[in-house]
mmCIF file with all atom_site columns, C-alpha atoms in Angstrom:
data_model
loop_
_atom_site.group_PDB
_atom_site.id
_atom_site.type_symbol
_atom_site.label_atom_id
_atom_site.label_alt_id
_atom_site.label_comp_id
_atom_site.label_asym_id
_atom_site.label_entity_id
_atom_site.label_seq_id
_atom_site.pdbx_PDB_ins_code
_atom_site.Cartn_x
_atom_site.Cartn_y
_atom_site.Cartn_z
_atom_site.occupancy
_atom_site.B_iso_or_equiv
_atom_site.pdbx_formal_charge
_atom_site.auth_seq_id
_atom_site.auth_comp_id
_atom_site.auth_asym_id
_atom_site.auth_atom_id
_atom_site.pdbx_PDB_model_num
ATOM 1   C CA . UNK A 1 1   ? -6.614  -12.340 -41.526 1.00 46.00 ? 1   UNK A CA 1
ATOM 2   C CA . UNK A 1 2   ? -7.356  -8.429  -41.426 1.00 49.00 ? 2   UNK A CA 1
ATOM 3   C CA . UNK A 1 3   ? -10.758 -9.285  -41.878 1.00 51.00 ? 3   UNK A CA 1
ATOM 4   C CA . UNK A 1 4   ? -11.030 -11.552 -38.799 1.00 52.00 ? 4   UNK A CA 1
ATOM 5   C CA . UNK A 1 5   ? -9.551  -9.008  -36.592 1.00 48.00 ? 5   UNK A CA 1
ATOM 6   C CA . UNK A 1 6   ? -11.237 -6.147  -37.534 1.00 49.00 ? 6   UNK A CA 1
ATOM 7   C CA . UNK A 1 7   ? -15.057 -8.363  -37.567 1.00 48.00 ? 7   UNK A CA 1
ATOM 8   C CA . UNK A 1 8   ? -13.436 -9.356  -33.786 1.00 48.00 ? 8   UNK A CA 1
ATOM 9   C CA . UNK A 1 9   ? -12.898 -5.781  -33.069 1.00 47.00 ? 9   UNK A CA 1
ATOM 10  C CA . UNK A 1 10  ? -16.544 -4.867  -34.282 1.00 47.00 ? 10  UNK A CA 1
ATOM 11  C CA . UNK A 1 11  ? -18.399 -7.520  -32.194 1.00 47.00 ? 11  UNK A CA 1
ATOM 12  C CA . UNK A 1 12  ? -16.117 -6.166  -28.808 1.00 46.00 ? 12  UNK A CA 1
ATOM 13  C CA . UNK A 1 13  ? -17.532 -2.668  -29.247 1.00 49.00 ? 13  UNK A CA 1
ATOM 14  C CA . UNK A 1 14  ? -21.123 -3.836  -29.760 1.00 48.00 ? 14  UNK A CA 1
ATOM 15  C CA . UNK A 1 15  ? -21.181 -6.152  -27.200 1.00 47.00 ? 15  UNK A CA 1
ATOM 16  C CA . UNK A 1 16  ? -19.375 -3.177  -24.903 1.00 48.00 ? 16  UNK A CA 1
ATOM 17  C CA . UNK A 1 17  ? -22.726 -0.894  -26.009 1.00 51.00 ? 17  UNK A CA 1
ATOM 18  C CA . UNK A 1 18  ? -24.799 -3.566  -25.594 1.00 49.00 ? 18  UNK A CA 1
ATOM 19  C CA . UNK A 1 19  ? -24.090 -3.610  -21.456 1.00 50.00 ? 19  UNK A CA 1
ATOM 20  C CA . UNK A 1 20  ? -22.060 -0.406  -21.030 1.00 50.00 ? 20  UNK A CA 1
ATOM 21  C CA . UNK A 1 21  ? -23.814 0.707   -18.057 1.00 48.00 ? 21  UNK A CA 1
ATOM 22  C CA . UNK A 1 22  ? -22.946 -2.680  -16.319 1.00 51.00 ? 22  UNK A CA 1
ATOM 23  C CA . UNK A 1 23  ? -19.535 -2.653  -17.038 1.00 53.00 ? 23  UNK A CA 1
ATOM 24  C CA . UNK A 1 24  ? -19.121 0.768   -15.730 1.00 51.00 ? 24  UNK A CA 1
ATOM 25  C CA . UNK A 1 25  ? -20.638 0.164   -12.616 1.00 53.00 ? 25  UNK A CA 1
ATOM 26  C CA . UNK A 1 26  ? -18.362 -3.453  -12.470 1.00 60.00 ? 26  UNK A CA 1
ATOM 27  C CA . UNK A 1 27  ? -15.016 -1.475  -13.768 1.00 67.00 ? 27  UNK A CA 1
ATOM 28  C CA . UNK A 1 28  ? -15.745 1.255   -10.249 1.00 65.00 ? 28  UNK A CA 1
ATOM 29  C CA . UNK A 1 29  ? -16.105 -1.482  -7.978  1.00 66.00 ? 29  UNK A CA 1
ATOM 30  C CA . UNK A 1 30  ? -13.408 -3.613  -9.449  1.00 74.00 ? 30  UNK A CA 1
ATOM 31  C CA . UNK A 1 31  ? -11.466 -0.139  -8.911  1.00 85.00 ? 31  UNK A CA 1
ATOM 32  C CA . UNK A 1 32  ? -13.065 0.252   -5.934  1.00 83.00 ? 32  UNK A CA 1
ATOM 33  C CA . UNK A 1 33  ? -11.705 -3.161  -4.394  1.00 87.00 ? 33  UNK A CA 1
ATOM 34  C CA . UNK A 1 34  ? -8.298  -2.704  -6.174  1.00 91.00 ? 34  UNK A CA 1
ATOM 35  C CA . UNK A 1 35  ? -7.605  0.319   -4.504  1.00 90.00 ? 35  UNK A CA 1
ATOM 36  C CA . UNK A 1 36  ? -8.073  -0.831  -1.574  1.00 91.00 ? 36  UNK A CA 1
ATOM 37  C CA . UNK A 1 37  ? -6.412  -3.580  -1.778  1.00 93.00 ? 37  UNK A CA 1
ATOM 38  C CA . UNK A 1 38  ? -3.267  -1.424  -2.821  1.00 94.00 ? 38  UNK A CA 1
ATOM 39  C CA . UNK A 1 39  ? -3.786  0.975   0.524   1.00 93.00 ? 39  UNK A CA 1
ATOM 40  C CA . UNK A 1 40  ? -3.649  -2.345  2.707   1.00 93.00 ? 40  UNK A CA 1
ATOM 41  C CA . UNK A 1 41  ? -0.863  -3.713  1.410   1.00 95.00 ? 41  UNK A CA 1
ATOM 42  C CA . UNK A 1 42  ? 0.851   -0.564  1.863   1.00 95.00 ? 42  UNK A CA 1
ATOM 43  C CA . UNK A 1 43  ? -0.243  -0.527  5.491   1.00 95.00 ? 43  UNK A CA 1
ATOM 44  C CA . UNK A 1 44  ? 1.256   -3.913  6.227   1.00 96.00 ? 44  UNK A CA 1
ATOM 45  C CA . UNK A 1 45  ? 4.346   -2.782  4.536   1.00 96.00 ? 45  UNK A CA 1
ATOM 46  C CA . UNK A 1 46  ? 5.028   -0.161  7.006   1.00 96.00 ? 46  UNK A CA 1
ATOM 47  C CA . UNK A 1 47  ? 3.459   -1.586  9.734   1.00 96.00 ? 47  UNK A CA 1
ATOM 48  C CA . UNK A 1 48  ? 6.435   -4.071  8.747   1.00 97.00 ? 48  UNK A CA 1
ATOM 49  C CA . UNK A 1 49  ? 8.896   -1.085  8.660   1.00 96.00 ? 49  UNK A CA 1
ATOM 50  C CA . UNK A 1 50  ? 7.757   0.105   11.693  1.00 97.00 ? 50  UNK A CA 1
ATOM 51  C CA . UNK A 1 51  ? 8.387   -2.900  13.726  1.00 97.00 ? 51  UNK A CA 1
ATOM 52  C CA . UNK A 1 52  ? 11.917  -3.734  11.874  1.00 97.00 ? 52  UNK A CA 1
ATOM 53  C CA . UNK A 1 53  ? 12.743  0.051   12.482  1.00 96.00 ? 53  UNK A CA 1
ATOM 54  C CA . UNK A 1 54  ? 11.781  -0.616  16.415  1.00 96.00 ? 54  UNK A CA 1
ATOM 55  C CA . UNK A 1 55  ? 13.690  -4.080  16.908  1.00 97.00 ? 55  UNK A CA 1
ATOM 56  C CA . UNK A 1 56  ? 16.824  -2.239  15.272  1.00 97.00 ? 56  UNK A CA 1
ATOM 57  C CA . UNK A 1 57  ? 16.803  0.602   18.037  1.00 96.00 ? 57  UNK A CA 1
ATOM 58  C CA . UNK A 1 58  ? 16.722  -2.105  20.520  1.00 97.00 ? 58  UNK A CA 1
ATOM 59  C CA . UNK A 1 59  ? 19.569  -3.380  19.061  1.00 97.00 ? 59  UNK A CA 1
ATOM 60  C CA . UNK A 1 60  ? 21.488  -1.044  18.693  1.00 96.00 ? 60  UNK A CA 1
ATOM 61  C CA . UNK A 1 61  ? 21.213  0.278   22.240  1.00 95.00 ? 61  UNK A CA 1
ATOM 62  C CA . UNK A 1 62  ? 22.129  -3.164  23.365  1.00 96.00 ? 62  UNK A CA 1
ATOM 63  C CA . UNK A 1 63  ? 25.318  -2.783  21.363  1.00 96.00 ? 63  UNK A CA 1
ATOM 64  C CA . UNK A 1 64  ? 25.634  0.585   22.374  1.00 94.00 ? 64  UNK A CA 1
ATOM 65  C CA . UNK A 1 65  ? 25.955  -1.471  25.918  1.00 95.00 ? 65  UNK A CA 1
ATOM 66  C CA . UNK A 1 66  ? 28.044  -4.280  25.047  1.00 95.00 ? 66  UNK A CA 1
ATOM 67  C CA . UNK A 1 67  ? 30.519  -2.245  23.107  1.00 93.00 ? 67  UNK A CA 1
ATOM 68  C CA . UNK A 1 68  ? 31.945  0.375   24.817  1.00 92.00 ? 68  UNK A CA 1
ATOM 69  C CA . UNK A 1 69  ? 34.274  1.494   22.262  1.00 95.00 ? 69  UNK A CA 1
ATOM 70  C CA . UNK A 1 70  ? 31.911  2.100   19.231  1.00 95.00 ? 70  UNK A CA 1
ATOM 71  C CA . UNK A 1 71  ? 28.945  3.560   21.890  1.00 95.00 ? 71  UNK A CA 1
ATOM 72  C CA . UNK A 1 72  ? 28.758  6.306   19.947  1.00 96.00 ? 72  UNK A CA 1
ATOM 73  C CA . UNK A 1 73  ? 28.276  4.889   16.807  1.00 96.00 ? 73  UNK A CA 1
ATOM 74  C CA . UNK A 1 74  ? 25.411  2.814   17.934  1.00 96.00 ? 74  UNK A CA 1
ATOM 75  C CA . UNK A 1 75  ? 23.502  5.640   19.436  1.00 96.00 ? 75  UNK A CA 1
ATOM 76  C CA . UNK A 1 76  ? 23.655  7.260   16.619  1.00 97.00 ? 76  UNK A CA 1
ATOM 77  C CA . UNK A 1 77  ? 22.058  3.971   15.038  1.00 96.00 ? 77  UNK A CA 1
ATOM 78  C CA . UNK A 1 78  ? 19.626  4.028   17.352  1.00 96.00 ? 78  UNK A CA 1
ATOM 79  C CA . UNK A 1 79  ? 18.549  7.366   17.166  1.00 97.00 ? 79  UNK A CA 1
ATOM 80  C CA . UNK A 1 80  ? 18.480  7.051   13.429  1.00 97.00 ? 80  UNK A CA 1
ATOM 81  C CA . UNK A 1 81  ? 16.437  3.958   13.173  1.00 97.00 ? 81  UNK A CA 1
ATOM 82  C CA . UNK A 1 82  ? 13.979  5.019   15.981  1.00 96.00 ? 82  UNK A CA 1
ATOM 83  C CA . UNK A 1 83  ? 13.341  7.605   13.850  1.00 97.00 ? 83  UNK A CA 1
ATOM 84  C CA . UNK A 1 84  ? 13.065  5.542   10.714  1.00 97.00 ? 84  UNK A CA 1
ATOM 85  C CA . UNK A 1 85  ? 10.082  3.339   12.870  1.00 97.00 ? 85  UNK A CA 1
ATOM 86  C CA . UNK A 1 86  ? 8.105   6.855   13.696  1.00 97.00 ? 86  UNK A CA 1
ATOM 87  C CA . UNK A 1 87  ? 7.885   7.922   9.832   1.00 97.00 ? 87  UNK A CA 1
ATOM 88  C CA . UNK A 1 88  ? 6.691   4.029   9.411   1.00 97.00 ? 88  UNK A CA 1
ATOM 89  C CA . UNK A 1 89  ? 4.302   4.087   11.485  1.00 96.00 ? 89  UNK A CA 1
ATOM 90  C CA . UNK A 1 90  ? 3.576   7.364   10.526  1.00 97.00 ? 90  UNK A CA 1
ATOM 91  C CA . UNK A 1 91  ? 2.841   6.169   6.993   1.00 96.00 ? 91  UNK A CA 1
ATOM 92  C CA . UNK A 1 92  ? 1.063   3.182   8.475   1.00 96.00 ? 92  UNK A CA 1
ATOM 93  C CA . UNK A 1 93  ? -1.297  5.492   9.434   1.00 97.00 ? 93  UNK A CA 1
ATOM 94  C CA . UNK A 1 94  ? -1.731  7.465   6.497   1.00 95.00 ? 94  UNK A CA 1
ATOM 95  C CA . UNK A 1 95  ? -2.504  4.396   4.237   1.00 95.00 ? 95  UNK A CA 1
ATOM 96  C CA . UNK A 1 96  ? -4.964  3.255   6.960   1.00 95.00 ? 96  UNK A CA 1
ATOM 97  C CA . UNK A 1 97  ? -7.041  6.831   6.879   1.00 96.00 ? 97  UNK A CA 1
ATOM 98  C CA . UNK A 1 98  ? -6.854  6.387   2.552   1.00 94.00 ? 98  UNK A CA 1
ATOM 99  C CA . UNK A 1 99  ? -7.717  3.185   2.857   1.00 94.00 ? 99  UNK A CA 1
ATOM 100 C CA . UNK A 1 100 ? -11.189 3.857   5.273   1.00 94.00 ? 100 UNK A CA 1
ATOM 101 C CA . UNK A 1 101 ? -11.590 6.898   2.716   1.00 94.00 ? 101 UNK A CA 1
ATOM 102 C CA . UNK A 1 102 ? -11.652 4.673   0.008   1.00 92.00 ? 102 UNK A CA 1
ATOM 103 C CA . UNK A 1 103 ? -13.620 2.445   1.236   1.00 92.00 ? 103 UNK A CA 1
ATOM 104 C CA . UNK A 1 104 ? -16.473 4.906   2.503   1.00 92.00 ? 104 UNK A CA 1
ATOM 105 C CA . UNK A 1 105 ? -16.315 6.281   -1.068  1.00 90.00 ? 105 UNK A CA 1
ATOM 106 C CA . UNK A 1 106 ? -17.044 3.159   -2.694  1.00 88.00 ? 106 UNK A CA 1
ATOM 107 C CA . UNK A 1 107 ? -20.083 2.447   -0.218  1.00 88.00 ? 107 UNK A CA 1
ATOM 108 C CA . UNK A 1 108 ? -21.571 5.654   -1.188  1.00 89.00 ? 108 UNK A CA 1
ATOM 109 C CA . UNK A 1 109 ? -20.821 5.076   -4.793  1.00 83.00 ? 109 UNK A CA 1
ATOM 110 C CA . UNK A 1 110 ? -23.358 1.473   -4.211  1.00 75.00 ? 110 UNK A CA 1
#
């Protein structure tokens, strides 16, 4: 049994010599195009935060109208999550310039 692993383990390395400038160039680009991938979905998730942050400033300053009593509290609310949908979209924006970066790296890279 050690002998089958170890005669596995032997063939793996050769055939990695074999084509290791092709798999170096594939392992970048698969990098490359997970990296990416990772900065979009970032994007969308705060691009998500953003608009959830927005939608619950609007509703809180429709509470802040509706109930008198607890104005206060829901301008506060407001003001908090207004600010929570700025650093969002903030961050939105920040994963969108990494992920143009990234990209133009990788085309140079080809």
């Amino acid at each position: 049994m050690a002998e089958t692993f170890e005669t596995q383990a032997v063939a793996v390395e050769s055939a990695a010599e074999v084509s290791g400038a092709e798999t170096v160039v594939d392992e970048k680009h698969h990098d490359a195009k997970q990296h990416i991938k990772q900065h979009a979905i970032k994007e969308h998730l705060a691009e998500a935060g953003a608009v959830l942050g927005g939608a619950f400033a609007l509703y809180e300053k429709h509470q802040a109208k509706t109930d008198p009593e607890h104005a206060h509290k829901h301008h506060i609310g407001e003001a908090i999550a207004g600010a929570v949908a700025v650093g969002a979209g903030g961050y939105a924006f920040h994963e969108h310039h990494d992920k143009k970066q990234v990209e133009k790296e990788a085309k140079q890279e080809e």
